[in-house]
Coordinates of C-alpha atoms in Angstrom, one line a residue:
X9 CA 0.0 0.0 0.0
X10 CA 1.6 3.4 -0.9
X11 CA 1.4 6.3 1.4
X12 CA -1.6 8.0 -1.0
X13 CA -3.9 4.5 0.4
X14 CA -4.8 4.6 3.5
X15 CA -6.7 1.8 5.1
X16 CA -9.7 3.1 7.4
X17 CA -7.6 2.3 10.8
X18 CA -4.1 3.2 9.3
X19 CA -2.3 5.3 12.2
X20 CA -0.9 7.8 9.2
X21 CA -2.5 11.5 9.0
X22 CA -5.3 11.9 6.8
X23 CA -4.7 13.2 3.4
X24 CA -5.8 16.6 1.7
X25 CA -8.4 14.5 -0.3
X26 CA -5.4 12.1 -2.1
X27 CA -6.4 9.1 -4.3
X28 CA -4.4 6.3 -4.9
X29 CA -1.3 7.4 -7.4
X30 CA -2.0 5.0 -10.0
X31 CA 0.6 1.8 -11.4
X32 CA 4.4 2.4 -11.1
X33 CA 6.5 2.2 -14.7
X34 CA 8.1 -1.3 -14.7
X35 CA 11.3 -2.0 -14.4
X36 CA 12.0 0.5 -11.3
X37 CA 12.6 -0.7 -7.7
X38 CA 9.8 0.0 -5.6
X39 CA 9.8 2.4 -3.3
X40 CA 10.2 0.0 -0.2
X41 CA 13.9 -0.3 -1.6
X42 CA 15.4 3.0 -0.2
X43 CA 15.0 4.8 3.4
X44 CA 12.8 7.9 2.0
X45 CA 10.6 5.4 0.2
X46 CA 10.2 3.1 3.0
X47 CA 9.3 6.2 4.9
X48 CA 6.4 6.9 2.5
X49 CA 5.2 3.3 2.5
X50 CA 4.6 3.5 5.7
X51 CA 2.9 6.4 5.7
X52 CA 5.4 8.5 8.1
X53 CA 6.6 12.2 7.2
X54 CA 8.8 12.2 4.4
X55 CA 11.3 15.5 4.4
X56 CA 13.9 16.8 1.7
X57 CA 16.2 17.9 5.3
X58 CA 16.7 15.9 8.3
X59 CA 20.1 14.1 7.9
X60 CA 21.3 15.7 10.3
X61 CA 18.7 16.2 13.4
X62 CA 18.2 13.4 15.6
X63 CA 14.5 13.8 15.6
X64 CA 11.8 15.4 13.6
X65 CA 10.6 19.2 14.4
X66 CA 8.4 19.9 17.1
X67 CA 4.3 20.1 16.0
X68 CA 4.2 23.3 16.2
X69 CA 7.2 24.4 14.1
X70 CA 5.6 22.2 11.6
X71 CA 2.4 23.4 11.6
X72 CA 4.4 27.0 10.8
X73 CA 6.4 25.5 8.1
X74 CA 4.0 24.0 6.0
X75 CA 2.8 25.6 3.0
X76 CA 1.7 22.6 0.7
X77 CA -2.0 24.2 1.2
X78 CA -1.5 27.2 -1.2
X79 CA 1.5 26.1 -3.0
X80 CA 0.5 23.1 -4.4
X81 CA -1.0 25.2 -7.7
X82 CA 3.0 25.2 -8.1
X83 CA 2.7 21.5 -9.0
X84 CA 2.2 21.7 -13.0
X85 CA 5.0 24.2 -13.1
X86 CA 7.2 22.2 -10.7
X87 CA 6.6 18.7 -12.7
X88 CA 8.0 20.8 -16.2
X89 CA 11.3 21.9 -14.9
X90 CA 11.6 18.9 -13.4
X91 CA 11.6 17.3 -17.1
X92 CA 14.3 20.0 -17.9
X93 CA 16.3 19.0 -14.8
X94 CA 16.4 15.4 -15.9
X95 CA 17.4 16.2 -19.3
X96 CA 20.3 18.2 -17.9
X97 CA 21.2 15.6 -15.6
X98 CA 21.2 13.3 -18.4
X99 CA 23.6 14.9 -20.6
X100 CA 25.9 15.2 -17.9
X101 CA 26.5 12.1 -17.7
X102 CA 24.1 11.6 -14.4
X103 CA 21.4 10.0 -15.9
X104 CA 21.7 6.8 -18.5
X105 CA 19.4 6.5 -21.6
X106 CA 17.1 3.8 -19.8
X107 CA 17.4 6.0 -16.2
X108 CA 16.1 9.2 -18.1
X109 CA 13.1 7.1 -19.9
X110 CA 11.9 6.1 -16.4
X111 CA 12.2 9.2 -14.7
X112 CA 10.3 11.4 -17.8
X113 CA 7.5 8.5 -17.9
X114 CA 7.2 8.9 -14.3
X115 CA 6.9 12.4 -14.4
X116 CA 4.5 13.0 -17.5
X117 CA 2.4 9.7 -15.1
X118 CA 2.7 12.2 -12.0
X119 CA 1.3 14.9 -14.2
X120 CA -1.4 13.3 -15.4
X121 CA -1.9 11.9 -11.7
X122 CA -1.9 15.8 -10.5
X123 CA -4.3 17.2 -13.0
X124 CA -7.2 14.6 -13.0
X125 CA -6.8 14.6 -8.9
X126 CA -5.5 11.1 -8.3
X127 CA -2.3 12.7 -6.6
X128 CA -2.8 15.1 -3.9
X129 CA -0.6 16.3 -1.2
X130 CA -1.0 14.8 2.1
X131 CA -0.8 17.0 6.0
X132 CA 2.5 15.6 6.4
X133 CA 3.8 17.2 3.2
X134 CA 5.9 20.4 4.2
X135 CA 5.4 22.0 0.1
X136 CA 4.6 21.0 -3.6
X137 CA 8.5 20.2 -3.9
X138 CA 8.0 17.4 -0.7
X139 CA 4.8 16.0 -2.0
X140 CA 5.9 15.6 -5.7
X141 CA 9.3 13.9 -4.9
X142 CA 7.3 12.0 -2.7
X143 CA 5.1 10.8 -5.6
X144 CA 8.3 10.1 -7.9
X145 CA 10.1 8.1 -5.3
X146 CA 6.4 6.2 -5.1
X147 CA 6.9 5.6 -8.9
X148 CA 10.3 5.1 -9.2
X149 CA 12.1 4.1 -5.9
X150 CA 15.7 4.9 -5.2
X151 CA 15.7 6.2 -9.0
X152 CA 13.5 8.9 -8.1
X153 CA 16.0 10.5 -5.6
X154 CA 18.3 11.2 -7.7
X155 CA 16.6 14.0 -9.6
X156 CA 17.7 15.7 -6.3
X157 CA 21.4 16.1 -7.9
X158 CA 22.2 20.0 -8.6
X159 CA 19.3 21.7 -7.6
X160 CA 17.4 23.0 -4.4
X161 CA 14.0 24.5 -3.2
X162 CA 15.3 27.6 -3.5
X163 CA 16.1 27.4 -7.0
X164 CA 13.2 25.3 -8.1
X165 CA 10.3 27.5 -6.8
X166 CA 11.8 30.8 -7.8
X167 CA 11.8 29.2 -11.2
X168 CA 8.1 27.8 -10.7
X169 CA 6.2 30.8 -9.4
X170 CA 7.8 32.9 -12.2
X171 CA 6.7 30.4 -15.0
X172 CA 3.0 30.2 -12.9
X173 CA 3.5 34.2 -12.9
X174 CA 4.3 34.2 -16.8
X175 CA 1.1 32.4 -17.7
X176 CA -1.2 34.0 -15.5
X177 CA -0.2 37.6 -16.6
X178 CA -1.1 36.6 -20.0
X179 CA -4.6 35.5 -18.8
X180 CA -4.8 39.2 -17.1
X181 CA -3.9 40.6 -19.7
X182 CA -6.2 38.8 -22.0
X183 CA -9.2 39.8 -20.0
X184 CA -8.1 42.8 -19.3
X185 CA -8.0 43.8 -23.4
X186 CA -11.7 41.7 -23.1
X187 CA -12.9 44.8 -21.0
X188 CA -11.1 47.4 -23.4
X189 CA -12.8 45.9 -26.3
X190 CA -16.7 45.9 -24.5
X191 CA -15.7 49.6 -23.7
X192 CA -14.6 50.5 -27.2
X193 CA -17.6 49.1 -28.5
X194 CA -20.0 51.1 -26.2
X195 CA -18.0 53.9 -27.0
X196 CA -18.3 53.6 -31.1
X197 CA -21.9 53.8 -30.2
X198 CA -21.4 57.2 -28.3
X199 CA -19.0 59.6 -30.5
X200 CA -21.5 61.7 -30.8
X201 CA -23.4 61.3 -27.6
X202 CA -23.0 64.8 -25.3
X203 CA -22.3 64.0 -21.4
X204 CA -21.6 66.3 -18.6
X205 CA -17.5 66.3 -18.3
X206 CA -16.8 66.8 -14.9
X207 CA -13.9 67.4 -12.2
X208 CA -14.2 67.8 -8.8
X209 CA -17.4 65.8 -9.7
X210 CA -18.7 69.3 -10.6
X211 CA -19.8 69.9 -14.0
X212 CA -17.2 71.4 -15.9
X213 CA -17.5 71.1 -19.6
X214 CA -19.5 68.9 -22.2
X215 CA -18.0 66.2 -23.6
X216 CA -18.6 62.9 -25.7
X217 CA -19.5 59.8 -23.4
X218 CA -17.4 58.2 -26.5
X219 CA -14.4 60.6 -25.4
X220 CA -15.2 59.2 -21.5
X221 CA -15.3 55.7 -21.8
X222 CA -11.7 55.7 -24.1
X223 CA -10.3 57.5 -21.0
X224 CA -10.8 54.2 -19.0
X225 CA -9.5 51.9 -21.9
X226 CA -6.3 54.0 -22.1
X227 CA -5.9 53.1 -18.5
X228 CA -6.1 49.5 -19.2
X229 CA -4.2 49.8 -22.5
X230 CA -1.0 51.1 -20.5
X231 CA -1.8 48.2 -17.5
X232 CA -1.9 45.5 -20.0
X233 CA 1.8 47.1 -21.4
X234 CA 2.8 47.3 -17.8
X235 CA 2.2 43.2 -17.9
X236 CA 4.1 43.3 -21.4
X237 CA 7.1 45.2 -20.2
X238 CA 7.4 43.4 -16.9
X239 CA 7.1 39.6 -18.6
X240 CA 10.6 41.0 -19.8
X241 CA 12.2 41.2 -16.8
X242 CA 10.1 38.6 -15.4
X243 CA 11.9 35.9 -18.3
X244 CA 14.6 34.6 -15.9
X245 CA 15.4 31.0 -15.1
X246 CA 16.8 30.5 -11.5
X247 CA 17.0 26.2 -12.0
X248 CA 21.1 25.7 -11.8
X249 CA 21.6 28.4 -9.0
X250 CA 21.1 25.5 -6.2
X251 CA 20.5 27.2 -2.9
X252 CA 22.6 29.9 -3.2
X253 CA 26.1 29.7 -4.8
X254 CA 25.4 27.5 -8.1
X255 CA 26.7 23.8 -8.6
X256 CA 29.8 22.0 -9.0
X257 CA 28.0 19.3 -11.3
X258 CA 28.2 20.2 -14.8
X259 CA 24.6 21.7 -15.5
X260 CA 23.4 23.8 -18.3
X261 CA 20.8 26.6 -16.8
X262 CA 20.9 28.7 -20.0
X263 CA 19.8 25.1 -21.7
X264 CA 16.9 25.0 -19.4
X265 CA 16.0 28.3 -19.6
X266 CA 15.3 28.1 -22.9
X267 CA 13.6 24.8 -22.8
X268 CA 11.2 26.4 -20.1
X269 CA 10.5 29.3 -22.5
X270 CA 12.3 31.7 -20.5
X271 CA 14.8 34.8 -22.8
X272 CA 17.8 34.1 -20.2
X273 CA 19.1 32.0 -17.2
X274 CA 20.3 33.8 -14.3
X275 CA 23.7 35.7 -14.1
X276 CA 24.3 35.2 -10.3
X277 CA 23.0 32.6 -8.5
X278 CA 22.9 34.7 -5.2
X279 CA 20.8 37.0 -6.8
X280 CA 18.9 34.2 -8.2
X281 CA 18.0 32.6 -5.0
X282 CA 16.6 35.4 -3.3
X283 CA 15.4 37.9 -6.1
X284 CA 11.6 38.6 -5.3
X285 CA 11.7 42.0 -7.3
X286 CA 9.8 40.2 -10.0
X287 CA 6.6 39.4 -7.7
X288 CA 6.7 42.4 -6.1
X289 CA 6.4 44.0 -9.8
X290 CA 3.8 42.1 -10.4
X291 CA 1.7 42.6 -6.8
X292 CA 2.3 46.6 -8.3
X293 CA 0.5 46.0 -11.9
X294 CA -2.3 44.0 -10.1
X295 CA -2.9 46.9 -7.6
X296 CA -2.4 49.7 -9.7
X297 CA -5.1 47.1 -12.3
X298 CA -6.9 47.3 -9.5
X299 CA -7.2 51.4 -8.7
X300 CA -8.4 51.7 -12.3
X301 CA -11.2 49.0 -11.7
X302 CA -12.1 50.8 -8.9
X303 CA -12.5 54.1 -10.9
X304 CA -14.7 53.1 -13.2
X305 CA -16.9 50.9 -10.8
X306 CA -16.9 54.4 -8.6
X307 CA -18.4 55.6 -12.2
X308 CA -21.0 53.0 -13.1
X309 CA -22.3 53.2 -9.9
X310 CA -22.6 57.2 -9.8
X311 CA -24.4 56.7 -13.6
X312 CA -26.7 54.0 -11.7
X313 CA -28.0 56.1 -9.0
X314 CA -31.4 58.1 -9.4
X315 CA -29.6 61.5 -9.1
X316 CA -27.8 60.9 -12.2
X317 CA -29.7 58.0 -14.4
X318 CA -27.1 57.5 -17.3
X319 CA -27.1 54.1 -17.1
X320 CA -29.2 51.2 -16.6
X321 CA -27.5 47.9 -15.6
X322 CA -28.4 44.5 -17.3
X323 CA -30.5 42.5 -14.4
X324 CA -28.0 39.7 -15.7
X325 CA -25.3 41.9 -13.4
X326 CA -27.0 43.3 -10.9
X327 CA -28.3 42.3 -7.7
X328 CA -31.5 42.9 -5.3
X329 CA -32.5 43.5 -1.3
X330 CA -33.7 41.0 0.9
X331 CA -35.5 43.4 2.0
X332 CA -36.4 46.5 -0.2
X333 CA -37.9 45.1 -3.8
X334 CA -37.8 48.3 -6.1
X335 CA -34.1 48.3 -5.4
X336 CA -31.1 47.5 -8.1
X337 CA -27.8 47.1 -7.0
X338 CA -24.7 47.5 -8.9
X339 CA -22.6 45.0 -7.3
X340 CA -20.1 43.8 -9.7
X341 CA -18.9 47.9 -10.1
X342 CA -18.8 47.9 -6.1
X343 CA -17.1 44.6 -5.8
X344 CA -14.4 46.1 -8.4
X345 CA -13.8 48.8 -6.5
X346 CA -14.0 46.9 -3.0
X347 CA -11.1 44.9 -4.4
X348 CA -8.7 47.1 -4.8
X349 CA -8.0 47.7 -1.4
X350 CA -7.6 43.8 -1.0
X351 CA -4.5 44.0 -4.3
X352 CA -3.2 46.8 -2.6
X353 CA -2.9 45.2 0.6
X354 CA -0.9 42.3 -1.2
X355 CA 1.5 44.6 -2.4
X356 CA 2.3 47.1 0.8
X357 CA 2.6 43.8 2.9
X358 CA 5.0 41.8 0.4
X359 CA 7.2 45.0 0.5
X360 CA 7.1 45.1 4.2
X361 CA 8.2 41.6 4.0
X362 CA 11.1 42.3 1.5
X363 CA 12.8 45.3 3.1
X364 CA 15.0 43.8 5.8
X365 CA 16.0 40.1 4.1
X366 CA 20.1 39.8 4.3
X367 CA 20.8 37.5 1.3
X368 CA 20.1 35.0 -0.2
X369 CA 17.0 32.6 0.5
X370 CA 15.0 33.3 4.2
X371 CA 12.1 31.9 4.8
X372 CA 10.7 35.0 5.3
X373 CA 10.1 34.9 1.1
X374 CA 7.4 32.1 1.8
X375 CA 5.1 35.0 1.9
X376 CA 5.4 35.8 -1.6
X377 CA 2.5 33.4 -2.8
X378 CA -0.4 33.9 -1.3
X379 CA -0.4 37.5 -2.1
X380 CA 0.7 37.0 -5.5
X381 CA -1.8 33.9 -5.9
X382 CA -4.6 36.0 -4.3
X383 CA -4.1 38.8 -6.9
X384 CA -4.8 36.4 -10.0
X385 CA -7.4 35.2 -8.4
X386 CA -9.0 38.5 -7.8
X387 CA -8.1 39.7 -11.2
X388 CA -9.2 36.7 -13.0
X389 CA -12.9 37.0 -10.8
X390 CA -13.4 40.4 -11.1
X391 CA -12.4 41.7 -14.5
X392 CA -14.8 38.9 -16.6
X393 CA -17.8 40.4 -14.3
X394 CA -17.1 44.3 -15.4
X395 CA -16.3 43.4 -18.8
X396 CA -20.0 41.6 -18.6
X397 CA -21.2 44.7 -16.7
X398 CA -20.2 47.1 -19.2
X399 CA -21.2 45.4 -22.4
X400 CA -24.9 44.8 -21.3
X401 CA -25.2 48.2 -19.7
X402 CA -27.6 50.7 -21.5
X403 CA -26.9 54.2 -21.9
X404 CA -29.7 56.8 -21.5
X405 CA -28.6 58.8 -24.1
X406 CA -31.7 62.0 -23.7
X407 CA -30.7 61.5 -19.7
X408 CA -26.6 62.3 -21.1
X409 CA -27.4 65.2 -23.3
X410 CA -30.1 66.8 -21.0
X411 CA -27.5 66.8 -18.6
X412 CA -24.5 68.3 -20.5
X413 CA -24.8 72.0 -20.2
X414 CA -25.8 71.9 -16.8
X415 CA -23.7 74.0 -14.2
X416 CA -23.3 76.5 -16.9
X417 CA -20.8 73.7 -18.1
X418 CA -20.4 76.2 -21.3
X419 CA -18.9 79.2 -19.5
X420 CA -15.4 77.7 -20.5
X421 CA -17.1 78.1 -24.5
X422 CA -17.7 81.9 -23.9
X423 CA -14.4 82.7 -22.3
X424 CA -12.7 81.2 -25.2
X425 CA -14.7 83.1 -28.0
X426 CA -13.6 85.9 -26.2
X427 CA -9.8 85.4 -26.2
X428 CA -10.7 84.6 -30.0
X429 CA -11.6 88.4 -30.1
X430 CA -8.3 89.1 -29.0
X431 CA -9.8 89.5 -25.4
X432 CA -6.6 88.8 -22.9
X433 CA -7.8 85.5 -21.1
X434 CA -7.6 86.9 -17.9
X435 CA -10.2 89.3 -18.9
X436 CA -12.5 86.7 -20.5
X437 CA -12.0 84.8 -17.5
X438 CA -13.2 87.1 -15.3
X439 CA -16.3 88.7 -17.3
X440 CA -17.3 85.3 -18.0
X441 CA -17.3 84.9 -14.2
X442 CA -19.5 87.6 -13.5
X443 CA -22.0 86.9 -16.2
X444 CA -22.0 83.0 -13.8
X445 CA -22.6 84.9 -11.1
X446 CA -25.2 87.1 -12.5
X447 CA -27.0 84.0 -13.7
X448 CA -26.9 82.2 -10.0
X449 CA -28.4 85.0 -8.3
X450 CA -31.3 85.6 -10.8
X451 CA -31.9 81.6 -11.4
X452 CA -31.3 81.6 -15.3
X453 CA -28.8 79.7 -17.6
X454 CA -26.7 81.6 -19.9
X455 CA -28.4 81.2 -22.7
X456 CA -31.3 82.8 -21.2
X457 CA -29.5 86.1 -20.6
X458 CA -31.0 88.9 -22.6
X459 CA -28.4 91.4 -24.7
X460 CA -29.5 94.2 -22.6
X461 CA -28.0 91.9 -19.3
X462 CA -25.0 91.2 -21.4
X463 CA -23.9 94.7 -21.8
X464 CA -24.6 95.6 -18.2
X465 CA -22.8 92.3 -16.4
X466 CA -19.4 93.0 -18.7
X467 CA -18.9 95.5 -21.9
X468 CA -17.0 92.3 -23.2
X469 CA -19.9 90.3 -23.6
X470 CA -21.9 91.1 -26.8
X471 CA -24.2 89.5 -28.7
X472 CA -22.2 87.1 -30.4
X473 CA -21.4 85.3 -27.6
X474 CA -24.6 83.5 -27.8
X475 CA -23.5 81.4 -31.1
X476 CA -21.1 79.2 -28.6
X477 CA -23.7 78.1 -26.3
X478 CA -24.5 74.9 -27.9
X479 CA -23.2 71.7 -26.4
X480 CA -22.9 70.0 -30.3
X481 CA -20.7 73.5 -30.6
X482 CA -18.9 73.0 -27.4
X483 CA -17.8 69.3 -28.9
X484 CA -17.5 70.2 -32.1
X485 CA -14.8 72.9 -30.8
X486 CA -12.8 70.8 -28.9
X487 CA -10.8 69.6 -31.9
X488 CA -7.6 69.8 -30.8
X489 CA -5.6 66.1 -31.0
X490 CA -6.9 64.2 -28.2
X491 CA -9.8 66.4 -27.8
X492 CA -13.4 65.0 -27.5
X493 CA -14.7 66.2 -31.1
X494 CA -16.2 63.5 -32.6
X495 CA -13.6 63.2 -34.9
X496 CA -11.0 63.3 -32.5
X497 CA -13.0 60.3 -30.7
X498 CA -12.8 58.4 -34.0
X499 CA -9.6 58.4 -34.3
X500 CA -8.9 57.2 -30.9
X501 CA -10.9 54.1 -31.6
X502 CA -9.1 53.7 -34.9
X503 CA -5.8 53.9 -33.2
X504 CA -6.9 51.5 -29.8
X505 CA -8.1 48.4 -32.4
X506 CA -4.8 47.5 -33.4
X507 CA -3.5 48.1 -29.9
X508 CA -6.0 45.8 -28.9
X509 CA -5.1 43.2 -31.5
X510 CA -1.5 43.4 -30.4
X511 CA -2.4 42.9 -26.8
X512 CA -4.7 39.9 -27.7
X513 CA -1.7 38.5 -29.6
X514 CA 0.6 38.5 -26.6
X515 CA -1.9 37.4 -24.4
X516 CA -2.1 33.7 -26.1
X517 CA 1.6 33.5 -26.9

C-alpha cells in the first residue's frame, strides 16, 4: 500500500483528499527499496532535510512551516522543470538512456496523476516540492531521488512561481484587453453622444461619453503594457543556482532556460536565489489594475444612481435586497472597486516583508505566494464580471445630453470666444465669471441672458457670444488632437483596435 492508500484504521495523517497514485513504470525498484521510500510506505513524514537532526521538528514548528495548502498550484510548473532538470542531468552524464526514460515516464504519469486529482498532497507534506518527490520516489524508488542532484528549493520555486506568474499575466492581460474591447464598442456607439465632463465631480464642460469611456480603456491599454514590459524582466530562469552559490555538477541553466521558454538564465546565482523583485512588480501592476477597476466601478455606480440616471444595468449583473424590492444594485462595479484595497494590501505587505532580508533565501520569502496567488485570483474574478457589466449596460442617451450644459458647463465656450476676439484671457475669464454669477443670483442659464443683461454684467460680452452656447458646438470645438470632437474620438478608436489586437496577440503567446 503506498502512502496516497490509507486503510480506514491506518495510524498515518489523513490526506488533503489524495487518491491512490496509480501503477508504477516497470522495471523501477519499488519504493520499499530506499529509506525515503520506505518512509512513504509507511505512511510517516517524508522531508527533503533531516540528515542531520536526531529527531523530527516539534508540532508546532511544523504546523508554521508547511505551505503545501497554497503552493500546491505550483505542481504543474514544478513537474516541467523537473523534465528540464532530468534532461540536464542526463547529458551530464548523471542519468543513463534507460534511467532518463523512467524518470520522464514517471513524471508525464505524476502529471497526469496531478491534473485529474489522483495525486494530492498529504498534512505531512511540508510543500509541492516534498509531495511531488514524494510521488516520484512512489513511482520510481531509489531512481526517483536522484533528480535531487544539482538543484534546491530555493532554486526550483523561484523558477516555478515565475513560469506560474508568466502564464497568468497573459490571462490578465487577456481579460483585461476583453474589457477594453466591451468599452470600445459602447463607446463607437457614443461619439456623438453629449455627457456632462466633470472634475471635482462638478460639471465642468461637455464632452462625448465616447471621449469618456476611451479615457478608462487607455488606462487599461497602459496596465496590459505594464504586464508586457514586466514579462521581460520577469523571463529569468533560477534552475542551476542551487541554494545559493550554483553547482559544482556540470549543468546547463541557459539550456533550461530556454527549454522552459524563458529569454535568459540567471547571471548570479545569489541574486537568483533570493530575487523577489519580480513578484513584487507584479503585486504593483495587479494593484495599480486594480485602482483603475475601482475608478470606473466608482463611475457605473454614480451613472446607476437616481440623481444621475445615465445608465441602466443589465439585471444579468446586478443584484436585489432581501428586504427592499424596487431596489437595483450595482454589485459587480462595487465589488471592483471593494477589491482594490484587498491588491493593494498584497502589495504594501510583500514590500514590508522584502525590506529587511540579508541575502540569499529566508524563509521569510514564503510569503510571496499567497499574495501573489490572491491577486490572480482576484483579477481573473473580477475583471470577466465588469467586462459583462459594461457590455450589457444601457446608456440613456436623452438622460446624457439633457445633462451636458448643466452648471453653466459652457462658461469655458464663452471665455474662449472671447480670447478669439483678442480679449486677454484673464479678462474673459473674469467677465465670463461675472455673467456666472449674475446667472446664480437671478436663477437663469446663460443662454437665457437677454443682450440688454449682457452689456450691463461686462462691456465684453456682446451679442455674439450667444453662437457658442451649444453643447454639439462646445464638442465640435474641442478639436484639438486628443480632444473630444467626434472626430478626434474616431480616431482614438481607430488607433486603440490595433493596440488591442497586439495585446490579444501576446496574451495567447
Amino acid at each position: 500500500m503506498t502512502s496516497t492508500e490509507h486503510s480506514e484504521d491506518a495510524a498515518v495523517p489523513k490526506p488533503f483528499g489524495e487518491k491512490p497514485s496509480g501503477e508504477k513504470p516497470s522495471g523501477v525498484e519499488p519504493a520499499g527499496g530506499t529509506l525515503a521510500g520506505r518512509a512513504a510506505a509507511a505512511g510517516a513524514p517524508m522531508r527533503l532535510w533531516g540528515g542531520r537532526f536526531a529527531g523530527g521538528p516539534a508540532e508546532a514548528l511544523a504546523r508554521l512551516s508547511v505551505s503545501v495548502q497554497f503552493d500546491w498550484r505550483l505542481a504543474p510548473y514544478d513537474l516541467l522543470a523537473s523534465k528540464s532538470h532530468a534532461r540536464v542531468l542526463h547529458r551530464a552524464g548523471l542519468l543513463d538512456d534507460a534511467e532518463l526514460a523512467a524518470m520522464l515516464a514517471a513524471i508525464d504519469d505524476l502529471s497526469d496523476a496531478v491534473a485529474q486529482g489522483r495525486f494530492r498532497p498529504t498534512v505531512e507534506d511540508e510543500d509541492v516540492h516534498t509531495a511531488l518527490e514524494r510521488g516520484l520516489l512512489e513511482r520510481l524508488g531509489a531512481l526517483g531521488g536522484k533528480l535531487r542532484a544539482g538543484r534546491s528549493r530555493n532554486d526550483q520555486v523561484a523558477t516555478d512561481l515565475r513560469l506560474y506568474l508568466r502564464e497568468h499575466a497573459r490571462q490578465v492581460a487577456a481579460r483585461l484587453t476583453e474589457l477594453s474591447q466591451a468599452l470600445v464598442t459602447v463607446a463607437s456607439q457614443h461619439v456623438e453622444t453629449p455627457a456632462p465632463g466633470m472634475t471635482h465631480l462638478q460639471h465642468a464642460q461637455p464632452i462625448s461619453f465616447g471621449h469618456q469611456l476611451l479615457a478608462h480603456v487607455q488606462a487599461f491599454v497602459r496596465d496590459t503594457d505594464r504586464l508586457r514590459d514586466w514579462d521581460r524582466r520577469a523571463s529569468v530562469s533560477a534552475l542551476g543556482a542551487g541554494a545559493l552559490a550554483g553547482s559544482s555538477l556540470p549543468l546547463d541553466p541557459q539550456g533550461v532556460a530556454a527549454e522552459l521558454g524563458f529569454d535568459r538564465a540567471f547571471e548570479n546565482s545569489l541574486d537568483a536565489v533570493s530575487d523577489r523583485d519580480f513578484a513584487a512588480e507584479f503585486l504593483f501592476v495587479a494593484a495599480l489594475i486594480g485602482v483603475h477597476l475601482s475608478r470606473i466601478g466608482e463611475e457605473i455606480v454614480l451613472w446607476t444612481t437616481r440623481e444621475f440616471g445615465w445608465v441602466e444595468l443589465d439585471d444579468a449583473f446586478a443584484t436585489g435586497s432581501s428586504i427592499m424590492p424596487q431596489k437595483k444594485n450595482p454589485d459587480v462595479a462595487e465589488l471592483a472597486r471593494g477589491k482594490s484595497g484587498r491588491l493593494i494590501g498584497g502589495l504594501t505587505g510583500f514590500l514590508a516583508t522584502l525590506k529587511g532580508l540579508p541575502l540569499a533565501y529566508d524563509r521569510d520569502l514564503q510569503e510571496d505566494k499567497e499574495p501573489v496567488f490572491d491577486a490572480v485570483d482576484t483579477l481573473l474574478l473580477v475583471l470577466p464580471a465588469l467586462t459583462g457589466t459594461v457590455a450589457t449596460m444601457r446608456v440613456r442617451r436623452e438622460r446624457l445630453a439633457a445633462a451636458a450644459p448643466d452648471g453653466f458647463a459652457l462658461a469655458t465656450d464663452v471665455a474662449e470666444h472671447l480670447v478669439r476676439r483678442g480679449v486677454p484671457f484673464r479678462q474673459a475669464h473674469e467677465a465670463v465669471g461675472q455673467l456666472v454669477s449674475w446667472c446664480v443670483a437671478h436663477d437663469v442659464d446663460l443662454d437665457e441672458v437677454s443682450d440688454d443683461d449682457l452689456a450691463v454684467i461686462n462691456p465684453l460680452l456682446t451679442a455674439d457670444v450667444r453662437g457658442v452656447l451649444s453643447v454639439q458646438g462646445a464638442l465640435q470645438a474641442r478639436s484639438a488632437p486628443g480632444g473630444t470632437a467626434p472626430d478626434r474620438v474616431r480616431e482614438q478608436l481607430a488607433a486603440l483596435r490595433p493596440v488591442l489586437d497586439r495585446d490579444r496577440e501576446w496574451a495567447v503567446d
